[in-house]
Structures are given as structure tokens and as C-alpha cells.
DNA sequence: TATCTTGTTCAATATGTACTGAATATTTTG
DNA sequence: CAAAATATTCAGTACATATTGAACAAGATA
């Protein structure tokens, strides 16, 4: 019947989001949680909702929700009257995904500077590779936050 | 002695780059190759240079160089007189790292649109999560390429 | 063609980590 | 406080994939 079809499509949606997040290094189940929390009704789901719906262990939900909380992709919500913890997508979840990468970018700028320092000691070795790397990550470190800021400004609510 | 010290620091440089690349999902050895190719002298290294210097198997070098070639981080170089293949960092390597992520961003914009389509079928379910996601990735898809383009323009050579 | 060098592919192992069930801790209810 | 419900931690398993040695292929040399 039609609703089964829709259900299948939702499952598939969850699976695809999960796959995409796996590509950037997140565990499968973290991606499934994100996927489900994007389309579930209501938007906030209890611990056991997640266990049952995704059909995974409590341990996984416990660990993966912690990870997602930590990286700012979901948030805890207390629902009046309910006693279970509930989770929902953080308002700025997907912005935060990008924002989180800034740390990596910062680290890469730093290491490129370190590399340049290192090569001071042997002057004959080509340094253009490192200079380019350093230039690029300086640029990124300066402009990506600007871009994010711009987005937030345009879409404040 | 002092040169041993420098050598140690170079090793450490390679290791750190490798670690940072691992965080974005690349295999350890791919990161090591990148690290070494950033500071080696000369900038182009033969297949067996890599095998010996990084002390890993031929198979690994073969597979990982293929991967790095594919993602545009290194390039093959023929050196006159030499018969081994040589590799060096691609000019725009680190720009390409970012550029490669655009595919993922594109996929995430698409899946958010798919999600919105899905939820057409049950009107009571909250759609703001998906709308926000979609908005953000539209923004990213529009502005990140611009940013990259701007960088390239400012640093043409 | 025979031989040596260079690089790829294949099958098997090693390694890391995602995931789980069970035990434990924590919180809520009566 | 006892009992029930909920969540975390722990120790072990399962699983994926990175890595390897050895066999194989391809190319150069002579």
C-alpha cells in the first residue's frame, strides 16, 4: 500500500544521509540518527524511540547521541510530562558541520607554518609547496568564518 | 647530532599531516605520502623512494598513489633519463581537498530536497529542519565555489 | 628472445573500531 | 525505601578495510 511505500522512502532517506555522513568519517549509526531526526514526527524523539526505530542497541544510541551532542548536531530536550530524554536536530546543525571543519583547517595552516620553519634549516629544499599550502589555509581560515557569519546574518531567526 | 634532530622533526611533520588527513577519512599511508612529498628534496620522488623512505610495501604505495592521483592531490612526473615514475604534490593540492568536498555538499543539498518532497505526503510533519538544511547547502553550494574561484584569481601564477 | 627492472593485482592477515549484550549506575515512581 | 524505568559503562565480538608478501604483468635493455 501507499504508506508502506512512503515508509520505505523514509528508510532510504535515513540510509542515504547516513552514507553521506560516513564519507566524512562519522559512524553509520550517528548518520542514521541524524537522518531519522530530520524527518521524524514529532521532531523530538526519546532515547527508546531511537532504539526501536533504528533497531540498534541502547549502547549505540547512548554513545552516538553523546558524539552528536558534542559536535553540536543534535540537542537534548526535556519534554514536560515525559521522563525520557528527548533529542532533536540542533537548529544550526548543518552549519556546525562546516564550522567543525575549521579546526582541521586551523591545524593544517599551523602545520604548514611548522613545515616552513623546519625547512629554514636546509635552504636548498624547495619551499613553494609549503608556501602555497600555507597561503591557502590562511585564506580559508580568514574567509570561511566570514562566509558562515554572512549566512547566519542572512538567515537569522 | 643536529641533522638527526632535523630528521626527527621531519618524520614528525609527516606523521602529523598524516594524522590530520586521517581525520578526514584518508588512509594513514596516503597521509604519509602527502606529508613526505611536502618537504622532501627534490620535490619529486620515485616510486621506490617512497617505498624506502616511508618503509611500507610496494602495494601500499601503488594503491595510495593511485588514490591521491585520482583526487588530484599529487601528480605523476616523468623525469628525463630516469625510468621510474615520479610523483610530486599537485600545484593546487590543498585547494582540491576543499574542492572535493563540494560533491558531498551537493549531495547533501539534493538529499534535503528529496526529504522535503517526501514530507509533502504527510503535511503535519514539521519541515523546518529540512528547509534549514536545504537553505544552508544551497548557500554553500553557491558561495564556496565563488570563494575558491576568488582564491585562485588572487593567487594565479 | 632472454633478462632485469618496475609497477599492479590478488589473496590473506592484521588492525582498528563500530556495535552489541549484559552488568552497573542513576533516576523516577509509589 | 523498595521497585521500576531509564541511561551509561564495560568487555567482548563482529566487521570493515588498511596493509602486506608473493605472484603476475608490462616494459626496457641488450
Tab-separated table of N, CA and C in Angstrom, chain A residues 8-88:
chain	number	residue	atom	x	y	z
A	8	UNK	N	9.092	3.131	3.193
A	8	UNK	CA	10.316	2.656	2.545
A	8	UNK	C	11.202	3.818	2.111
A	9	UNK	N	10.549	4.837	1.565
A	9	UNK	CA	11.309	6.003	1.109
A	9	UNK	C	11.981	6.722	2.269
A	10	UNK	N	11.295	6.751	3.393
A	10	UNK	CA	11.898	7.383	4.570
A	10	UNK	C	13.112	6.587	5.038
A	11	UNK	N	12.946	5.286	5.077
A	11	UNK	CA	14.076	4.418	5.428
A	11	UNK	C	15.264	4.711	4.530
A	12	UNK	N	14.958	4.855	3.283
A	12	UNK	CA	16.015	5.088	2.302
A	12	UNK	C	16.673	6.446	2.521
A	13	UNK	N	15.847	7.418	2.840
A	13	UNK	CA	16.367	8.748	3.163
A	13	UNK	C	17.366	8.657	4.311
A	14	UNK	N	16.955	7.979	5.366
A	14	UNK	CA	17.838	7.798	6.522
A	14	UNK	C	19.142	7.140	6.100
A	15	UNK	N	19.015	6.135	5.278
A	15	UNK	CA	20.201	5.402	4.844
A	15	UNK	C	21.141	6.278	4.024
A	16	UNK	N	20.573	7.118	3.187
A	16	UNK	CA	21.413	7.964	2.334
A	16	UNK	C	22.140	9.036	3.119
A	17	UNK	N	21.422	9.656	4.045
A	17	UNK	CA	22.084	10.647	4.906
A	17	UNK	C	23.224	9.967	5.649
A	18	UNK	N	22.922	8.805	6.164
A	18	UNK	CA	23.923	8.044	6.900
A	18	UNK	C	25.172	7.800	6.048
A	19	UNK	N	24.937	7.390	4.835
A	19	UNK	CA	26.035	7.136	3.897
A	19	UNK	C	26.878	8.385	3.679
A	20	UNK	N	26.202	9.507	3.457
A	20	UNK	CA	26.920	10.761	3.206
A	20	UNK	C	27.736	11.184	4.419
A	21	UNK	N	27.200	10.942	5.603
A	21	UNK	CA	27.950	11.326	6.785
A	21	UNK	C	29.111	10.374	7.035
A	22	UNK	N	28.920	9.149	6.636
A	22	UNK	CA	30.026	8.194	6.744
A	22	UNK	C	31.222	8.659	5.929
A	23	UNK	N	30.942	9.251	4.776
A	23	UNK	CA	32.029	9.716	3.923
A	23	UNK	C	32.886	10.777	4.588
A	24	UNK	N	32.270	11.497	5.519
A	24	UNK	CA	33.113	12.437	6.257
A	24	UNK	C	33.503	11.886	7.630
A	25	UNK	N	33.515	10.561	7.710
A	25	UNK	CA	34.127	9.914	8.861
A	25	UNK	C	33.253	9.624	10.071
A	26	UNK	N	31.947	9.880	9.983
A	26	UNK	CA	31.091	9.561	11.123
A	26	UNK	C	30.655	8.103	11.068
A	27	UNK	N	30.430	7.501	12.223
A	27	UNK	CA	29.916	6.137	12.265
A	27	UNK	C	28.521	6.053	11.657
A	28	UNK	N	28.232	4.894	11.129
A	28	UNK	CA	26.958	4.655	10.468
A	28	UNK	C	25.762	5.069	11.312
A	29	UNK	N	25.773	4.628	12.551
A	29	UNK	CA	24.599	4.861	13.391
A	29	UNK	C	24.411	6.343	13.703
A	30	UNK	N	25.506	7.068	13.827
A	30	UNK	CA	25.384	8.515	14.018
A	30	UNK	C	24.622	9.112	12.842
A	31	UNK	N	24.968	8.674	11.652
A	31	UNK	CA	24.282	9.156	10.462
A	31	UNK	C	22.815	8.766	10.441
A	32	UNK	N	22.528	7.552	10.899
A	32	UNK	CA	21.130	7.115	10.938
A	32	UNK	C	20.310	7.970	11.889
A	33	UNK	N	20.902	8.286	13.024
A	33	UNK	CA	20.204	9.132	13.984
A	33	UNK	C	19.903	10.485	13.351
A	34	UNK	N	20.912	11.058	12.730
A	34	UNK	CA	20.701	12.349	12.065
A	34	UNK	C	19.589	12.239	11.028
A	35	UNK	N	19.671	11.218	10.213
A	35	UNK	CA	18.676	11.042	9.160
A	35	UNK	C	17.263	10.952	9.717
A	36	UNK	N	17.109	10.118	10.719
A	36	UNK	CA	15.779	9.941	11.286
A	36	UNK	C	15.271	11.206	11.961
A	37	UNK	N	16.173	11.875	12.689
A	37	UNK	CA	15.763	13.101	13.377
A	37	UNK	C	15.398	14.234	12.409
A	38	UNK	N	15.799	14.082	11.166
A	38	UNK	CA	15.455	15.113	10.182
A	38	UNK	C	14.018	14.994	9.677
A	39	UNK	N	13.448	13.806	9.760
A	39	UNK	CA	12.131	13.603	9.140
A	39	UNK	C	11.086	12.999	10.065
A	40	UNK	N	11.464	12.747	11.304
A	40	UNK	CA	10.533	12.067	12.202
A	40	UNK	C	9.422	13.008	12.663
A	41	UNK	N	8.376	12.409	13.167
A	41	UNK	CA	7.267	13.184	13.686
A	41	UNK	C	6.852	12.601	15.023
A	42	UNK	N	6.953	13.355	16.110
A	42	UNK	CA	7.426	14.754	16.153
A	42	UNK	C	8.948	14.841	16.007
A	43	UNK	N	9.455	16.050	15.856
A	43	UNK	CA	10.886	16.249	15.634
A	43	UNK	C	11.749	15.792	16.809
A	44	UNK	N	11.158	15.723	17.994
A	44	UNK	CA	11.954	15.257	19.128
A	44	UNK	C	11.594	13.818	19.441
A	45	UNK	N	12.635	13.017	19.614
A	45	UNK	CA	12.441	11.590	19.827
A	45	UNK	C	13.143	11.161	21.102
A	46	UNK	N	12.501	10.223	21.783
A	46	UNK	CA	13.097	9.734	23.020
A	46	UNK	C	14.198	8.737	22.712
A	47	UNK	N	15.000	8.507	23.743
A	47	UNK	CA	16.051	7.503	23.678
A	47	UNK	C	15.508	6.194	23.091
A	48	UNK	N	14.415	5.728	23.648
A	48	UNK	CA	13.924	4.419	23.211
A	48	UNK	C	13.221	4.484	21.860
A	49	UNK	N	12.676	5.639	21.514
A	49	UNK	CA	12.197	5.824	20.138
A	49	UNK	C	13.312	5.483	19.158
A	50	UNK	N	14.483	6.037	19.452
A	50	UNK	CA	15.615	5.827	18.550
A	50	UNK	C	16.042	4.371	18.528
A	51	UNK	N	16.118	3.776	19.723
A	51	UNK	CA	16.481	2.366	19.807
A	51	UNK	C	15.539	1.521	18.946
A	52	UNK	N	14.240	1.767	19.142
A	52	UNK	CA	13.263	0.937	18.440
A	52	UNK	C	13.203	1.231	16.944
A	53	UNK	N	13.173	2.500	16.645
A	53	UNK	CA	13.001	2.814	15.235
A	53	UNK	C	14.198	2.422	14.389
A	54	UNK	N	15.373	2.657	14.906
A	54	UNK	CA	16.561	2.334	14.107
A	54	UNK	C	17.006	0.892	14.316
A	55	UNK	N	16.393	0.265	15.333
A	55	UNK	CA	16.685	-1.128	15.605
A	55	UNK	C	18.172	-1.383	15.861
A	56	UNK	N	18.696	-0.610	16.782
A	56	UNK	CA	20.088	-0.801	17.208
A	56	UNK	C	20.134	-0.840	18.728
A	57	UNK	N	21.292	-1.149	19.258
A	57	UNK	CA	21.393	-1.335	20.709
A	57	UNK	C	21.327	-0.018	21.473
A	58	UNK	N	20.913	-0.110	22.721
A	58	UNK	CA	20.929	1.048	23.602
A	58	UNK	C	22.321	1.649	23.673
A	59	UNK	N	23.309	0.787	23.743
A	59	UNK	CA	24.684	1.269	23.855
A	59	UNK	C	25.046	2.184	22.692
A	60	UNK	N	24.650	1.770	21.513
A	60	UNK	CA	24.954	2.588	20.334
A	60	UNK	C	24.278	3.951	20.417
A	61	UNK	N	23.008	3.938	20.793
A	61	UNK	CA	22.309	5.215	20.905
A	61	UNK	C	22.977	6.093	21.953
A	62	UNK	N	23.332	5.488	23.056
A	62	UNK	CA	23.978	6.263	24.110
A	62	UNK	C	25.282	6.899	23.601
A	63	UNK	N	26.112	6.111	22.982
A	63	UNK	CA	27.405	6.619	22.512
A	63	UNK	C	27.266	7.614	21.362
A	64	UNK	N	26.426	7.275	20.435
A	64	UNK	CA	26.313	8.135	19.245
A	64	UNK	C	25.597	9.448	19.542
A	65	UNK	N	24.590	9.410	20.410
A	65	UNK	CA	23.961	10.682	20.767
A	65	UNK	C	24.973	11.567	21.501
A	66	UNK	N	25.780	10.965	22.331
A	66	UNK	CA	26.806	11.755	23.017
A	66	UNK	C	27.712	12.431	22.004
A	67	UNK	N	28.167	11.637	21.020
A	67	UNK	CA	29.028	12.208	19.980
A	67	UNK	C	28.334	13.360	19.240
A	68	UNK	N	27.078	13.137	18.893
A	68	UNK	CA	26.359	14.160	18.123
A	68	UNK	C	26.082	15.406	18.959
A	69	UNK	N	25.828	15.194	20.241
A	69	UNK	CA	25.667	16.345	21.134
A	69	UNK	C	26.956	17.142	21.167
A	70	UNK	N	28.031	16.415	21.349
A	70	UNK	CA	29.352	17.039	21.464
A	70	UNK	C	29.696	17.883	20.245
A	71	UNK	N	29.339	17.390	19.068
A	71	UNK	CA	29.698	18.156	17.876
A	71	UNK	C	28.583	19.127	17.472
A	72	UNK	N	27.609	19.252	18.345
A	72	UNK	CA	26.595	20.282	18.132
A	72	UNK	C	25.599	19.981	17.025
A	73	UNK	N	25.417	18.717	16.709
A	73	UNK	CA	24.483	18.384	15.633
A	73	UNK	C	23.079	18.088	16.147
A	74	UNK	N	22.987	17.654	17.384
A	74	UNK	CA	21.671	17.447	17.997
A	74	UNK	C	21.678	18.108	19.374
A	75	UNK	N	20.504	18.183	19.982
A	75	UNK	CA	20.453	18.721	21.339
A	75	UNK	C	19.451	17.944	22.175
A	76	UNK	N	19.673	17.980	23.482
A	76	UNK	CA	18.754	17.329	24.402
A	76	UNK	C	17.566	18.237	24.647
A	77	UNK	N	16.408	17.609	24.753
A	77	UNK	CA	15.211	18.375	25.060
A	77	UNK	C	14.442	17.650	26.151
A	78	UNK	N	14.018	18.408	27.136
A	78	UNK	CA	13.130	17.835	28.150
A	78	UNK	C	11.701	18.130	27.744
A	79	UNK	N	10.899	17.097	27.706
A	79	UNK	CA	9.509	17.328	27.357
A	79	UNK	C	8.658	17.214	28.612
A	80	UNK	N	7.914	18.279	28.922
A	80	UNK	CA	7.086	18.316	30.137
A	80	UNK	C	6.205	17.085	30.220
A	81	UNK	N	6.254	16.421	31.352
A	81	UNK	CA	5.409	15.252	31.498
A	81	UNK	C	6.105	13.959	31.117
A	82	UNK	N	6.979	14.018	30.139
A	82	UNK	CA	7.713	12.824	29.730
A	82	UNK	C	8.955	12.674	30.600
A	83	UNK	N	9.360	11.462	30.873
A	83	UNK	CA	10.568	11.374	31.677
A	83	UNK	C	11.809	10.966	30.893
A	84	UNK	N	11.612	10.396	29.755
A	84	UNK	CA	12.790	10.049	28.953
A	84	UNK	C	13.453	11.307	28.370
A	85	UNK	N	14.757	11.207	28.193
A	85	UNK	CA	15.471	12.244	27.460
A	85	UNK	C	14.960	12.251	26.032
A	86	UNK	N	14.805	13.432	25.493
A	86	UNK	CA	14.469	13.516	24.072
A	86	UNK	C	15.564	14.239	23.317
A	87	UNK	N	15.677	13.908	22.059
A	87	UNK	CA	16.692	14.539	21.214
A	87	UNK	C	16.040	15.167	20.001
A	88	UNK	N	16.665	16.238	19.541
A	88	UNK	CA	16.218	16.788	18.271
A	88	UNK	C	17.402	17.411	17.554
